[in-house]
Structure formats: C-alpha cells, structure tokens
Short mmCIF file of C-alpha atoms in Angstrom, two decimals:
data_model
loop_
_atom_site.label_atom_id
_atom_site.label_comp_id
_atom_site.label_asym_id
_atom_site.label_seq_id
_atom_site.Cartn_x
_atom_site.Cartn_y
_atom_site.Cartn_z
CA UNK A 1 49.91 -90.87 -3.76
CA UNK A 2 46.17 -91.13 -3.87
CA UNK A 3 45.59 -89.91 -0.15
CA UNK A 4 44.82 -86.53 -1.75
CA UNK A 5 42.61 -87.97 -4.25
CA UNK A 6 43.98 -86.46 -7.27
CA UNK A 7 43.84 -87.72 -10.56
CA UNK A 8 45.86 -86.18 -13.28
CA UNK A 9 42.68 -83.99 -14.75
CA UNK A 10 43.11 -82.25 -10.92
CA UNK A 11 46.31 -82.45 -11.14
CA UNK A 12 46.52 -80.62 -14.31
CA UNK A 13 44.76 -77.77 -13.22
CA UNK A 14 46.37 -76.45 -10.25
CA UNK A 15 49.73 -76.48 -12.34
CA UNK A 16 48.04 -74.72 -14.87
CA UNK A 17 46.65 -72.08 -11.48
CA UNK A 18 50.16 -72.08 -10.76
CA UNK A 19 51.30 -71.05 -13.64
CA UNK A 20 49.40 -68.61 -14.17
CA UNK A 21 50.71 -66.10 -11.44
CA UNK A 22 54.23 -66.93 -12.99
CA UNK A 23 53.76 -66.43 -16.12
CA UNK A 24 51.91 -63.07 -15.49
CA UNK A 25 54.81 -62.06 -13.17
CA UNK A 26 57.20 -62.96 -15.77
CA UNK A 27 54.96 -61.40 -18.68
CA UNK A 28 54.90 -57.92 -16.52
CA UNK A 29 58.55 -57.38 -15.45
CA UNK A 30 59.23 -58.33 -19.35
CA UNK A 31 57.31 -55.65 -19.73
CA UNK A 32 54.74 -57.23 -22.58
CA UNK A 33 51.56 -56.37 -20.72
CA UNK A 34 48.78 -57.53 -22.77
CA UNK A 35 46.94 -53.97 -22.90
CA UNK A 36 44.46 -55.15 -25.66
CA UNK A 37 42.77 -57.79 -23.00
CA UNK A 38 42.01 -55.09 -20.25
CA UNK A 39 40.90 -52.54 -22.20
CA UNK A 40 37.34 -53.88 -22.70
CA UNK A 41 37.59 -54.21 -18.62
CA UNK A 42 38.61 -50.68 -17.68
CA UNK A 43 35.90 -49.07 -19.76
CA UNK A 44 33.16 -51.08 -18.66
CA UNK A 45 34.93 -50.40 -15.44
CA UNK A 46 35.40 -46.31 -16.13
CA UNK A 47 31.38 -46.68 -16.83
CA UNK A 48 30.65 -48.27 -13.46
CA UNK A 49 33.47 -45.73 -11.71
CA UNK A 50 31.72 -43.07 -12.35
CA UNK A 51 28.36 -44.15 -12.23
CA UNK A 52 29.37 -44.95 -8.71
CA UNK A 53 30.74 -41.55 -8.28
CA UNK A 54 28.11 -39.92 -9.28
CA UNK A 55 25.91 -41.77 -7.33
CA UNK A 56 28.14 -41.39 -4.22
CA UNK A 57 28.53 -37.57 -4.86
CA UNK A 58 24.83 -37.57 -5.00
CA UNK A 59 24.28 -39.10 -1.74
CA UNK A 60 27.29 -37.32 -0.45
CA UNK A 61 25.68 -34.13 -1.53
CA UNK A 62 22.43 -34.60 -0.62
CA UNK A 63 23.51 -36.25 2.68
CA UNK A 64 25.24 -32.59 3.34
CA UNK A 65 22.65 -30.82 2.61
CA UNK A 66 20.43 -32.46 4.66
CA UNK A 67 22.31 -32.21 7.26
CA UNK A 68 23.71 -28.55 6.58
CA UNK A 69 19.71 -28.20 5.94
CA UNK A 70 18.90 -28.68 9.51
CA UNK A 71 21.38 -26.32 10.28
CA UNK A 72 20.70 -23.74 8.03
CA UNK A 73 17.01 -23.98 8.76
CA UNK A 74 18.17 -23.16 12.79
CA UNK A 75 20.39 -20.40 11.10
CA UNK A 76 18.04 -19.19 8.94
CA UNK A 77 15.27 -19.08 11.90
CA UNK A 78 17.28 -17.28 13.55
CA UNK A 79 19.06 -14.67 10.99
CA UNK A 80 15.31 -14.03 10.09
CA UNK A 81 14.36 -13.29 13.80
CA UNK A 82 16.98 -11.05 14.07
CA UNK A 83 16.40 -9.67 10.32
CA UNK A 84 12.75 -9.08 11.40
CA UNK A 85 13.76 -7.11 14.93
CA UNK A 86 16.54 -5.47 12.97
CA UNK A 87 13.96 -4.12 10.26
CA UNK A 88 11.44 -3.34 13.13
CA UNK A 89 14.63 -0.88 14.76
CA UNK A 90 15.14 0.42 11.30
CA UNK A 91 11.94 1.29 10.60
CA UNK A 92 11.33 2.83 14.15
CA UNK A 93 14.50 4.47 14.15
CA UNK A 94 13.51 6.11 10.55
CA UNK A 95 9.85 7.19 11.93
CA UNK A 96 12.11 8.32 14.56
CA UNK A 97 14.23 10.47 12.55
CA UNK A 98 10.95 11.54 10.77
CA UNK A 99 9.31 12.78 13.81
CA UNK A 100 12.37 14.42 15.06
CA UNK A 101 12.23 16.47 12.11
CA UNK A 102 9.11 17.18 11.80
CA UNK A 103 9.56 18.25 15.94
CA UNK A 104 12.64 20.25 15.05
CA UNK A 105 10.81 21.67 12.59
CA UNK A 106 8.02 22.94 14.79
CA UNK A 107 10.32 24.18 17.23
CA UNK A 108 11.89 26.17 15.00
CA UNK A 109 8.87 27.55 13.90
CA UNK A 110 7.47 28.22 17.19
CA UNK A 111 10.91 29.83 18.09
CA UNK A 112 10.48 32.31 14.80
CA UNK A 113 6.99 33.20 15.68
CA UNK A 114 5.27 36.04 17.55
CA UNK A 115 2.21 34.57 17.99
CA UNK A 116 1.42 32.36 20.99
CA UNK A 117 1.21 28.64 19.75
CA UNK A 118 0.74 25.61 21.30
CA UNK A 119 1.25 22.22 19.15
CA UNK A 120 -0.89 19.29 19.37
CA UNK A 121 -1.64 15.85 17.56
CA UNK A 122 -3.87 14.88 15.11
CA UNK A 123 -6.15 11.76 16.90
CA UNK A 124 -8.77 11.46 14.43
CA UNK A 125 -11.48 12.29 12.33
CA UNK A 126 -15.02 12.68 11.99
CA UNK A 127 -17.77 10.29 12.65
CA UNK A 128 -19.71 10.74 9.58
CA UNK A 129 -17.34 11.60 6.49
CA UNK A 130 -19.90 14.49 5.64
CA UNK A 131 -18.01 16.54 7.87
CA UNK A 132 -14.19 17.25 7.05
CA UNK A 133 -12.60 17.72 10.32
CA UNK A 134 -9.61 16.82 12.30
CA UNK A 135 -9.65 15.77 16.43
CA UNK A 136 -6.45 17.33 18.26
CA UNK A 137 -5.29 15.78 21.43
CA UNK A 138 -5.40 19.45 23.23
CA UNK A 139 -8.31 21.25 24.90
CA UNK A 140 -9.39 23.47 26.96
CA UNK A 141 -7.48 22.46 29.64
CA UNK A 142 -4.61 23.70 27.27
CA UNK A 143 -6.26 26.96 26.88
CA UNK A 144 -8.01 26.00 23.23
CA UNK A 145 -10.86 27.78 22.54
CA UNK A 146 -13.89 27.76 20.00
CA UNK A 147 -12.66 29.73 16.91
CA UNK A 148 -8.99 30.02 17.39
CA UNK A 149 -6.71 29.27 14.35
CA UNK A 150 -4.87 26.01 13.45
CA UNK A 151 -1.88 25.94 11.55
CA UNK A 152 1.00 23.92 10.19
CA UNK A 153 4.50 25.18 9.42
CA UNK A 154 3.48 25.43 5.70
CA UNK A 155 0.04 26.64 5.74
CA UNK A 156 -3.24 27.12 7.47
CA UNK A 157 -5.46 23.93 8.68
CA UNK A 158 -8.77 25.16 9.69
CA UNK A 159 -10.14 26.72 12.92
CA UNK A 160 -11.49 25.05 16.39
CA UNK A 161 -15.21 24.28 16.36
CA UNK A 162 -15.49 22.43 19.82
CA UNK A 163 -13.05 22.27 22.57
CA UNK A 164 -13.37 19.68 25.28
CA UNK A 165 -10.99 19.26 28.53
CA UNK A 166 -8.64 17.47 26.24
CA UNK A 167 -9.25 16.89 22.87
CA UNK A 168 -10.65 19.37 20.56
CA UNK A 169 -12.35 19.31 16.71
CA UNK A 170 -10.74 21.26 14.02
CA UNK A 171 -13.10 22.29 11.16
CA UNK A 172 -10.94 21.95 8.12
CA UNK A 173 -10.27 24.83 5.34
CA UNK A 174 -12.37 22.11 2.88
CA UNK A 175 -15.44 22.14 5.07
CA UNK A 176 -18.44 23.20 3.80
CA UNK A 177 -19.20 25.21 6.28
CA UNK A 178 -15.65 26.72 6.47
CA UNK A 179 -15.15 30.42 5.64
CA UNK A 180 -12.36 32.58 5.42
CA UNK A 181 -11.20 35.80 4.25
CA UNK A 182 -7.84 35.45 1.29
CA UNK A 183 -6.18 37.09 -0.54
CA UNK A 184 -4.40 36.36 -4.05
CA UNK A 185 -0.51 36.94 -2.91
CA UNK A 186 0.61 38.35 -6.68
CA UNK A 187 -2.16 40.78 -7.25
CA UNK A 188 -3.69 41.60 -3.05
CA UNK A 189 -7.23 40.97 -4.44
CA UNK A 190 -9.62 39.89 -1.57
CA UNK A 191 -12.24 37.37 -1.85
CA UNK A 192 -13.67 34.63 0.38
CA UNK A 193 -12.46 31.41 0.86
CA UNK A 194 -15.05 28.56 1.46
CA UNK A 195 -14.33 24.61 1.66
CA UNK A 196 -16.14 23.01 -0.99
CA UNK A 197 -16.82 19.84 1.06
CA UNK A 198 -15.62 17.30 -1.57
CA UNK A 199 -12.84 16.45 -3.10
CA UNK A 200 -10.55 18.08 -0.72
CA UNK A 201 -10.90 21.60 -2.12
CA UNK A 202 -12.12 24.73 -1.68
CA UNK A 203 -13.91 27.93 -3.39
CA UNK A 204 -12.65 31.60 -3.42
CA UNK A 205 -15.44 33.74 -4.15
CA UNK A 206 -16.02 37.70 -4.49
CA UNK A 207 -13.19 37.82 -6.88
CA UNK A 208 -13.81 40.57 -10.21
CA UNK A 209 -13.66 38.78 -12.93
CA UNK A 210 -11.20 41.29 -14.00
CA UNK A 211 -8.66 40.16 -11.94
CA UNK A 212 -5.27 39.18 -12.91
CA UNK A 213 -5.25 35.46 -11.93
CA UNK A 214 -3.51 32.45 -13.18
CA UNK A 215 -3.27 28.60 -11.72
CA UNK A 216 -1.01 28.18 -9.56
CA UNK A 217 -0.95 31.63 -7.71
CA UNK A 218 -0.95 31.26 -3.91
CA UNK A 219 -3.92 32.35 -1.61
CA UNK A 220 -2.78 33.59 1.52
CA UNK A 221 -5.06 34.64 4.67
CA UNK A 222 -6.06 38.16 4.63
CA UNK A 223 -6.03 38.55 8.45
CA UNK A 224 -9.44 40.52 9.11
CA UNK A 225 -11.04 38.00 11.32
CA UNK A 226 -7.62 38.52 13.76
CA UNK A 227 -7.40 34.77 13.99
CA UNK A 228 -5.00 33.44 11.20
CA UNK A 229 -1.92 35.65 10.92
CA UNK A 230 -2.04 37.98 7.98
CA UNK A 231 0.09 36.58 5.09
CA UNK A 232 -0.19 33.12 6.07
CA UNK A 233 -0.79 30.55 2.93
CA UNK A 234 -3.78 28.99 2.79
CA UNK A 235 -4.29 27.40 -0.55
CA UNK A 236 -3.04 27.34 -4.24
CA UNK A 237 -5.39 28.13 -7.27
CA UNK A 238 -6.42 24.70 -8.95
CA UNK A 239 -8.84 25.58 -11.34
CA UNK A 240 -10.48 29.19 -12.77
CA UNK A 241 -13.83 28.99 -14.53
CA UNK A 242 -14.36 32.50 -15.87
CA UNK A 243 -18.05 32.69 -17.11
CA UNK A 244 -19.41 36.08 -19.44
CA UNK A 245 -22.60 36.07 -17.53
CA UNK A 246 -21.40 35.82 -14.14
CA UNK A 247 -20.14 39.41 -12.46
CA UNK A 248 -17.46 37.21 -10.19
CA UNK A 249 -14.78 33.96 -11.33
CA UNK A 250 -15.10 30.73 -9.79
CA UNK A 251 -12.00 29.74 -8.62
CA UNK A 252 -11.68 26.33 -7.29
CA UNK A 253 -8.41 25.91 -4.70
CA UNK A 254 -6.04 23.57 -3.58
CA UNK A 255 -5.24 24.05 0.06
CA UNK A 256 -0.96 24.10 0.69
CA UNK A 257 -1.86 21.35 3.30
CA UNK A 258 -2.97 18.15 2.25
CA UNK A 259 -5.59 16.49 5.61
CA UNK A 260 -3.84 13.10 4.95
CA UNK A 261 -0.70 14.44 5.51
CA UNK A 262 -1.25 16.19 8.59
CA UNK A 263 0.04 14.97 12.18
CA UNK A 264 1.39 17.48 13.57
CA UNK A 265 -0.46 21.16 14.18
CA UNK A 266 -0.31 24.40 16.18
CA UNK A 267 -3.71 26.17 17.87
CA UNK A 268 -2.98 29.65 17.42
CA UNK A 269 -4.20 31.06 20.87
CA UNK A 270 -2.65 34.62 20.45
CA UNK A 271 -1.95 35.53 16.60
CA UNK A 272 -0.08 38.90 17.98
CA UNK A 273 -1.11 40.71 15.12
CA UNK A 274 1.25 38.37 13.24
CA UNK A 275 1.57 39.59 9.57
CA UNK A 276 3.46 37.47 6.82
CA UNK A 277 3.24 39.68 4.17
CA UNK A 278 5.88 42.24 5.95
CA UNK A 279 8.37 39.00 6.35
CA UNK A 280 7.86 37.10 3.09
CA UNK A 281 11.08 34.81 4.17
CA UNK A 282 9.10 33.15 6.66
CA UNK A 283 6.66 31.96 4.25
CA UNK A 284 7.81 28.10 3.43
CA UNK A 285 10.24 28.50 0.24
CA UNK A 286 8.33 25.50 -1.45
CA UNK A 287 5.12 27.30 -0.82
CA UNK A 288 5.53 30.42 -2.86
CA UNK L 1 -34.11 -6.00 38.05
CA UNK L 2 -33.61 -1.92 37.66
CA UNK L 3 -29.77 -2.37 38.69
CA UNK L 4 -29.33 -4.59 35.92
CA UNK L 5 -31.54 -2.76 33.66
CA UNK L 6 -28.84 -0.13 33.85
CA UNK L 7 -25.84 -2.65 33.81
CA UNK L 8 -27.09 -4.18 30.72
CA UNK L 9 -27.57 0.09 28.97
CA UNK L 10 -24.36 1.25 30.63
CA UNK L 11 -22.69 -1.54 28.38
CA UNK L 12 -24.04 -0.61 25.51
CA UNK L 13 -23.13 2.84 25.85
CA UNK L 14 -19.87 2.15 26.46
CA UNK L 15 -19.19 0.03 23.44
CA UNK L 16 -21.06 2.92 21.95
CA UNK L 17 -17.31 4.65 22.81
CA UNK L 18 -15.38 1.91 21.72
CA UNK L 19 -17.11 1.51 18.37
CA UNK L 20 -16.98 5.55 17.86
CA UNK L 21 -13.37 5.29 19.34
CA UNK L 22 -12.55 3.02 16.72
CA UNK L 23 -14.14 4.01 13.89
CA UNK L 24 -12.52 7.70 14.74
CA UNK L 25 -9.25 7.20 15.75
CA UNK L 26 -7.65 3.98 15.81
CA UNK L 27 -8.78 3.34 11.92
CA UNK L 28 -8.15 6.89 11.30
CA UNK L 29 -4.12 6.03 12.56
CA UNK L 30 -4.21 3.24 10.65
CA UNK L 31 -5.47 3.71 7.65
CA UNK L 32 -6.03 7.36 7.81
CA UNK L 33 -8.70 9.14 5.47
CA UNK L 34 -9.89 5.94 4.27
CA UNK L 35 -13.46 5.96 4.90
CA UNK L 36 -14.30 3.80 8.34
CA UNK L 37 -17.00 1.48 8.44
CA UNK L 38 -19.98 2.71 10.40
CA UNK L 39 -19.55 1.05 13.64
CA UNK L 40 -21.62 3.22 15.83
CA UNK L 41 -24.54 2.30 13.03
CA UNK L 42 -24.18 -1.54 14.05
CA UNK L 43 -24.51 -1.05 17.65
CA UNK L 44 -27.56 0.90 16.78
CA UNK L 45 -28.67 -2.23 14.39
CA UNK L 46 -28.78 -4.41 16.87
CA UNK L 47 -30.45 -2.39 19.50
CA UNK L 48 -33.30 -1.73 16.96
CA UNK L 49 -33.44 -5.47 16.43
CA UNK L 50 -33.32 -6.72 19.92
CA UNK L 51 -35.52 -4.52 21.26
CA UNK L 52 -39.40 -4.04 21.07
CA UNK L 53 -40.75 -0.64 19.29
CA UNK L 54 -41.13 2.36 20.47
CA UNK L 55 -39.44 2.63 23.45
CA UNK L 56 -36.65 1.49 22.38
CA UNK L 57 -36.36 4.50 20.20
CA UNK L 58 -35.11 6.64 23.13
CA UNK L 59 -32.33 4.30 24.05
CA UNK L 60 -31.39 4.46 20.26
CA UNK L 61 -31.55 8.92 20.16
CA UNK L 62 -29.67 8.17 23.64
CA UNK L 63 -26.61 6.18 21.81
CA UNK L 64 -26.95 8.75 19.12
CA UNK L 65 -26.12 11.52 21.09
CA UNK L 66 -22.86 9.40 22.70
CA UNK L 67 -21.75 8.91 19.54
CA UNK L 68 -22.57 12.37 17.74
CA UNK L 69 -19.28 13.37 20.55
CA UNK L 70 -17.42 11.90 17.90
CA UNK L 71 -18.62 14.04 14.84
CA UNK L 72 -19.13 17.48 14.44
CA UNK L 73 -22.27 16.86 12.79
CA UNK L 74 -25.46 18.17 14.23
CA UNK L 75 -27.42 15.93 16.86
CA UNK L 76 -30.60 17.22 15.40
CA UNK L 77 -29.90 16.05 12.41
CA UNK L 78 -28.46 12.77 13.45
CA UNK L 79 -31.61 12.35 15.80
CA UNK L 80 -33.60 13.24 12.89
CA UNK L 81 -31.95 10.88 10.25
CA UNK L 82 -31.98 7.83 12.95
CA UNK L 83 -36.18 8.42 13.26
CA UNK L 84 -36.73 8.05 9.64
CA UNK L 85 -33.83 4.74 9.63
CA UNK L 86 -35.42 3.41 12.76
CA UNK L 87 -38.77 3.10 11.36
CA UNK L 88 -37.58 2.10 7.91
CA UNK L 89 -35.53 -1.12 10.28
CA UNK L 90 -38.79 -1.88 12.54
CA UNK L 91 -40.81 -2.15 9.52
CA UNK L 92 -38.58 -4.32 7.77
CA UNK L 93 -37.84 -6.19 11.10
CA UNK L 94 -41.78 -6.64 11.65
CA UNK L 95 -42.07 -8.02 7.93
CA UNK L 96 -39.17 -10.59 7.59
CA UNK L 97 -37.60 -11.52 10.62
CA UNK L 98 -34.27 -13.97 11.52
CA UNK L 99 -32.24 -14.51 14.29
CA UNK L 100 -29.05 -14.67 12.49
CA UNK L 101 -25.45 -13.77 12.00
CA UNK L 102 -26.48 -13.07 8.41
CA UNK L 103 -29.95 -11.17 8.94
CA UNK L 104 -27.88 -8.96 10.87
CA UNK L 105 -24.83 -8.82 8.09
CA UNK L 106 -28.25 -7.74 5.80
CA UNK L 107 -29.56 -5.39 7.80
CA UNK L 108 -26.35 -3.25 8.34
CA UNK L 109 -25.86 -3.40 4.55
CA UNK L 110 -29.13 -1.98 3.69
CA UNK L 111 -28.99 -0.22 6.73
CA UNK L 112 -25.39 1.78 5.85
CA UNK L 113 -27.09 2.70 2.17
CA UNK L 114 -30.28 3.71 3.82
CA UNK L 115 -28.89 5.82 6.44
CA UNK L 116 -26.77 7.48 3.67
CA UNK L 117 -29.79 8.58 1.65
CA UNK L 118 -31.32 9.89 4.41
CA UNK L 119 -28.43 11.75 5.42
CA UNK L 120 -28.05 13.07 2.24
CA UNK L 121 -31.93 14.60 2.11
CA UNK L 122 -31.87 15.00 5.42
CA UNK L 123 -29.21 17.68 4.89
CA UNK L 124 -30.09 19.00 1.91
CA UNK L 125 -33.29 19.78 3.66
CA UNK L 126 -32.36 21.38 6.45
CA UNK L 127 -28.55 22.43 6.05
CA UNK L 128 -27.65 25.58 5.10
CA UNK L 129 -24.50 24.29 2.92
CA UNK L 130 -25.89 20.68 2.62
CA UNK L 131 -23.77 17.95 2.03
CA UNK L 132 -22.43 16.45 -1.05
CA UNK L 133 -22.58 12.97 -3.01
CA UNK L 134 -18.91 12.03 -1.77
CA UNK L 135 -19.66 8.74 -3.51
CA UNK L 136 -16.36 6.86 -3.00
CA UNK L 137 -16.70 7.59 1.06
CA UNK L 138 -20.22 6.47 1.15
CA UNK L 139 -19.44 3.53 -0.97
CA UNK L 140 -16.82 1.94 1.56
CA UNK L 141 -18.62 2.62 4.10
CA UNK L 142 -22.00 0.87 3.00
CA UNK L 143 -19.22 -2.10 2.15
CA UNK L 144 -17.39 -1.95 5.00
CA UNK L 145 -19.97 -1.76 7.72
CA UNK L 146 -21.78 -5.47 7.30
CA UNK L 147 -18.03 -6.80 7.20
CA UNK L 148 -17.72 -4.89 10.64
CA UNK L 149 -20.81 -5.88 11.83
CA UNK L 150 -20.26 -9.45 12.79
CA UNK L 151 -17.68 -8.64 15.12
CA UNK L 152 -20.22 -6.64 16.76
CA UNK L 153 -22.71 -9.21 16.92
CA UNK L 154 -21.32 -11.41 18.89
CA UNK L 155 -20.00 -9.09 21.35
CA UNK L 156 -23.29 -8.00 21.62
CA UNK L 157 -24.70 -10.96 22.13
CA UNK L 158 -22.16 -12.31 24.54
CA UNK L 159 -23.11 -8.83 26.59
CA UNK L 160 -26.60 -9.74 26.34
CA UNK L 161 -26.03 -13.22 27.59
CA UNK L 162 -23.61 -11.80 30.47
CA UNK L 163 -25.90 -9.16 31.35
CA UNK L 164 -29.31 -11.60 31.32
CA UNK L 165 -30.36 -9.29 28.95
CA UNK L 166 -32.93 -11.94 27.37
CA UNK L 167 -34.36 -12.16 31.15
CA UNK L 168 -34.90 -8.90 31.50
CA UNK L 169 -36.38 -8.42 27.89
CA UNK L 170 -38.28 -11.34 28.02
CA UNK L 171 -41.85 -9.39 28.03
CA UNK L 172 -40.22 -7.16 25.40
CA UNK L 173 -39.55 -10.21 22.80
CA UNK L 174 -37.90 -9.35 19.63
CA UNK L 175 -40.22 -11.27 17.28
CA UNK L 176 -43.35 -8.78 17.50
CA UNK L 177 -44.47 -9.38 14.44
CA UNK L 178 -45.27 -12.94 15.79
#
C-alpha cells in the first residue's frame, strides 16, 4: 500500500479534491449556487473586464487609425493634389468666363460703333510713378498713332503719347499733363478737363461759378479736338469748391474708369464724327 | 580687350531691359498699381559704384536713356536728375567706401530717397505742370528698392566675374578714394 507513498494526511486531501467537483456538481443541478461567494469575484472581475476593454479598444483604435492613417495620409495626398488642380481649373475657368465677358463685351461694343477701333491690352505702366500712364500691346504697326483716343466700353482712358512698332504709351485722363475739353451732361456747360496727377483725379476748369452743378453729375467729352467721340463719359464730379473771390469753381473729378481696373482698351483710330449725345442709350446704363 | 569691353556694356544694357521690363510690366501684372521698386535705379547703383568717375557718367546717361523707353518721362530731365544723384553717390562713395552686400543695400536706400527729392525739384523747376508729393508711391518705392537690390547685386557681380569685368577695370579700381 505504501508504493505510492501516501500517508493518510495525503490521503485526506485528494478525497477532499475529489469531493469537491462532486459536491459542486451536486450543489449546481440542486440549484443552491452559492451567489454570495462569487460576487466579490465578478466585480473585481467586471473592474479588470473592462479595464481590459478599454485598453484593448484603445489599442484596437489606435492600431486602426494608424493604419487607416497611412492610408488616409496617401488619400489625403492625393484628394489634395487633385483638390489643388481642381481649384487651379476653377479658377482658370472663372478668369475664363471673366475674360470672355469682358471680350463679348467689347465685341459688342465694337459691333455698335461707328468709329474705327482697334482693342489692345494693357502691359504696363510707367517707369517713374510721376507719370500716370498705361503701355498697350499695339503700335504702329497696328496703325496707332500719337494723339489718337483710348477708350473703354464705359468711359474714356486717355490719349496715345508714343507709339512704337508694337507697344504704345497711353497718357491717362489723371495726368498732369492731360487736357481735355468736357462738358457737364445735365446742364451742356463746357470747361476743361485736366488730370490732377495725384490721387487718381482730375480738375475741370473754365466752369462759371454760376453754373448749375451738383456731385455726382457726369462729365462727358465735348468732342472739339475730333479725337474722343462727342458724348462719351469721361468722369463724375467728386468734389466742388465754390470760392466768392474766384470768377470760376474748382471742381475736382472722378474719372468713370478706374486705371487699376483697366485691361482691356480700344485706340480710337477713326472717331467718325461719333456723337453720344444724339444716342444717349449707348452710354453705359450704370454710367449715367 | 575692346570686344569684351562691349560684351561686358551690352550686358548691362540688357539687364537694363530686364530690370525696366520688370519693374513695368511683370510687377505691374502682378501686383498692378502698387508702386514697383526702382530696379533700373540699382543697376545704375552699381555702375556708379564699380566704376571710376567721370567717365563712367556717360555709360550711366547711356542706361538712362534705355530705361527712360520705359517711362514717358522726359530724358532731359532724367539725365538731369541722374547728374545731380551721380555726384551726390561718388561723393559719398569717395568718403566711406565697402565692398558689400549691405553698402550696396545702403546706398540704394539713400539712393531711392535721394533720387526722389531730386526728381521732385528737378520738376518743379523745369516742368511746366510739375509733379506732385505722391507720398505713399515714393514711400514703397524708397522701401522696396534696397529689398530689390540684392538680387541685383549678385547678378551683377556674377556678370562682372563672367565678363572679366575686374580685368578689364583693373586700372579703373573702384576704391579711388584710396
């Protein structure tokens, strides 16, 4: 009997280890489940569950977004690319549209017109900012000459002062040494328009200070000098300064086009006589 | 030595065109009436500075009149404004003189303000409708230009060092007051 060398202490215990199972069997089909004894257990086990999960969600998570993160950041490369090129498109495809306007516009214009025209693009400017001019990408080759008119669809720009094979210099209304002849469009009085050279304005001079003027009223080109088309607008009145001891007003004017907005003009190299006062529809609605 | 004489002047005058160029139209498309900083002014900087007094006070009138293409400004005037600002440079040059990215930074600052005020009475002397302050304009400009110039410096050195320029110029030396 001793060739397992038990004794009875040994021998006591594994009855007791088999018991155990059998009583617990018997215990749980009798249905008497000590509850009371595994309830410490499953909380401290509830804790540890989902401190587990969470953990394991958190490496789950951030497991997936790494590796959704190297995907997305080849996605994302790429959607940007192609967010870029499509934003480039849009944005051509708008200055497109632009243009095209601005082209049908001129057309249109042109079409309308008597005079002789021939449209060209703003290049540049002046060296020296003392000088207010504009350089066109026509010339003489074109059949520009010194002292023809330029002109956009809503008012006059200024006149050629040098014409080269292909690029010439416009001398803008604002130039100080810019003059010419205006007239108020409400009341026909005639004055002299000269650029002030600053500020993007000029000065209408020669006008009785008894004239009936108010800001705002539109100075169109009186047509004398045959170069600008009669009727055409040149500028709007800004400012009046009506002195007692002066015999004419100062009048200060806006011109109807604005130099930084300008990038498309027409050379007028046959006005035809032209005369907008006779056809006030043609003048720009906005304008009047 | 005449052949590259003329190489080394047919350079400048052509970055004469690409400064005026520049300054004129491609600054003009992209940041239209914002005042440009006086390239053409830098070019004539450093010819004043590399170059020995007097003579070189007809290459200076001759990149003048390349650039006064670009303006509609009187050549007279410009010829007459660039006398005053070339002496004004030489005697500055001749007092206090540095071979340096930075002299020449200085030079184009003081020289952009200068050559403003002597526009300015220049004009008002002999111009029928002179000019006016057009402060904001002038203002950019004079802090534009030195920004501007650096670029041009070491173009214009590289040109002189392609050209053997310094060869050339070598009885001519730029530090005359030494």
């Amino acid at each position: 009997m001793n060739f397992l060398n038990l004794n009875w202490r040994k021998l006591a215990l594994i009855i007791l280890a088999a018991l155990l199972p059998l009583m617990t069997i018997n215990m749980e089909q009798k249905g008497r489940e000590a509850d009371w004894i595994k309830q410490p257990f499953r909380l401290v086990a509830g804790f540890a569950e989902d401190l587990f999960y969470g953990f394991s969600h958190g490496v789950r998570s951030t497991t997936g977004y790494y590796l959704n993160l190297l995907n997305i950041k080849t996605a994302n490369q790429n959607l940007l690319v192609e967010n870029a090129e499509l934003k480039t498109r849009l944005d051509l495809f708008r200055e497109l549209e632009l243009e095209n306007d601005r082209l049908r516009e001129l057309l249109q214009f042109k079409q309308k017109s008597k005079m002789e025209l021939i449209a060209a693009s703003v290049m540049g400017r002046d060296l020296v900012p003392d000088h207010k001019t504009l350089t066109i990408n026509k010339g003489t080759a074109h059949g520009i000459k010194i002292g023809q008119a330029v002109i956009a669809i809503k008012g006059a720009v200024g006149t050629v002062i040098q014409a080269e094979m292909n690029r010439s210099h416009v001398m803008l209304i604002t130039d100080r040494y810019s003059v010419i002849d205006g007239i108020v469009q409400r009341t026909r009085a005639l004055g002299i328009v000269e650029g002030k050279g600053t500020d993007n304005l000029a000065l209408m001079k020669y006008i009785d200070r008894t004239t009936d003027l108010k800001k705002g009223d539109l100075i169109v080109t009186g047509g004398l000098d045959k170069v600008f088309p009669k009727g055409f607008p040149l500028a709007k009145v800004e400012n009046i300064e009506d002195k007692a001891y002066s015999v004419a007003m100062k009048i200060e004017l806006r011109p109807v086009i604005e130099p930084t907005e300008i990038e498309e003009v027409f050379v007028v190299l046959n006005s035809q006589g032209e005369d907008y006062t006779l056809s006030q529809l043609e003048t720009p609605s906005d304008v009047r | 030595m005449f052949v590259r004489k003329v190489f080394y002047w047919l350079g400048l005058v052509i970055t004469m065109f690409l400064a005026c160029s520049f300054q004129t139209v491609f600054w003009y498309q992209l940041f239209g009436h914002l005042s440009p900083p006086l390239l053409w002014l830098s070019v004539a900087n450093y010819v004043i500075l590399s170059q020995k007094a007097p003579q070189s006070l007809f290459w200076v009138y001759l990149l003048v009149a390349t650039a006064s293409i670009f303006s509609s400004s009187s050549l007279g005037l410009l010829w007459l404004v660039i006398f005053a600002y070339y002496w004004a440079v030489v005697i500055f040059k001749n007092n206090f003189y540095m071979e340096s990215t930075s002299y020449f930074v200085l030079i184009n600052f003081g020289g952009s303000l200068l050559f403003h005020i002597l526009f300015w009475i220049c004009s008002y002397l002999i111009e029928v409708n002179p000019t006016k302050i057009l402060f904001f304009d002038r203002l950019t400009q004079i802090l534009l230009t030195p920004l501007f110039s650096i670029p041009i410096y070491y173009f214009l050195k590289k040109w002189e060092r392609l050209s053997n320029a310094p060869e050339i110029y070598m009885d001519t030396a730029r530090y005359e007051s030494e």
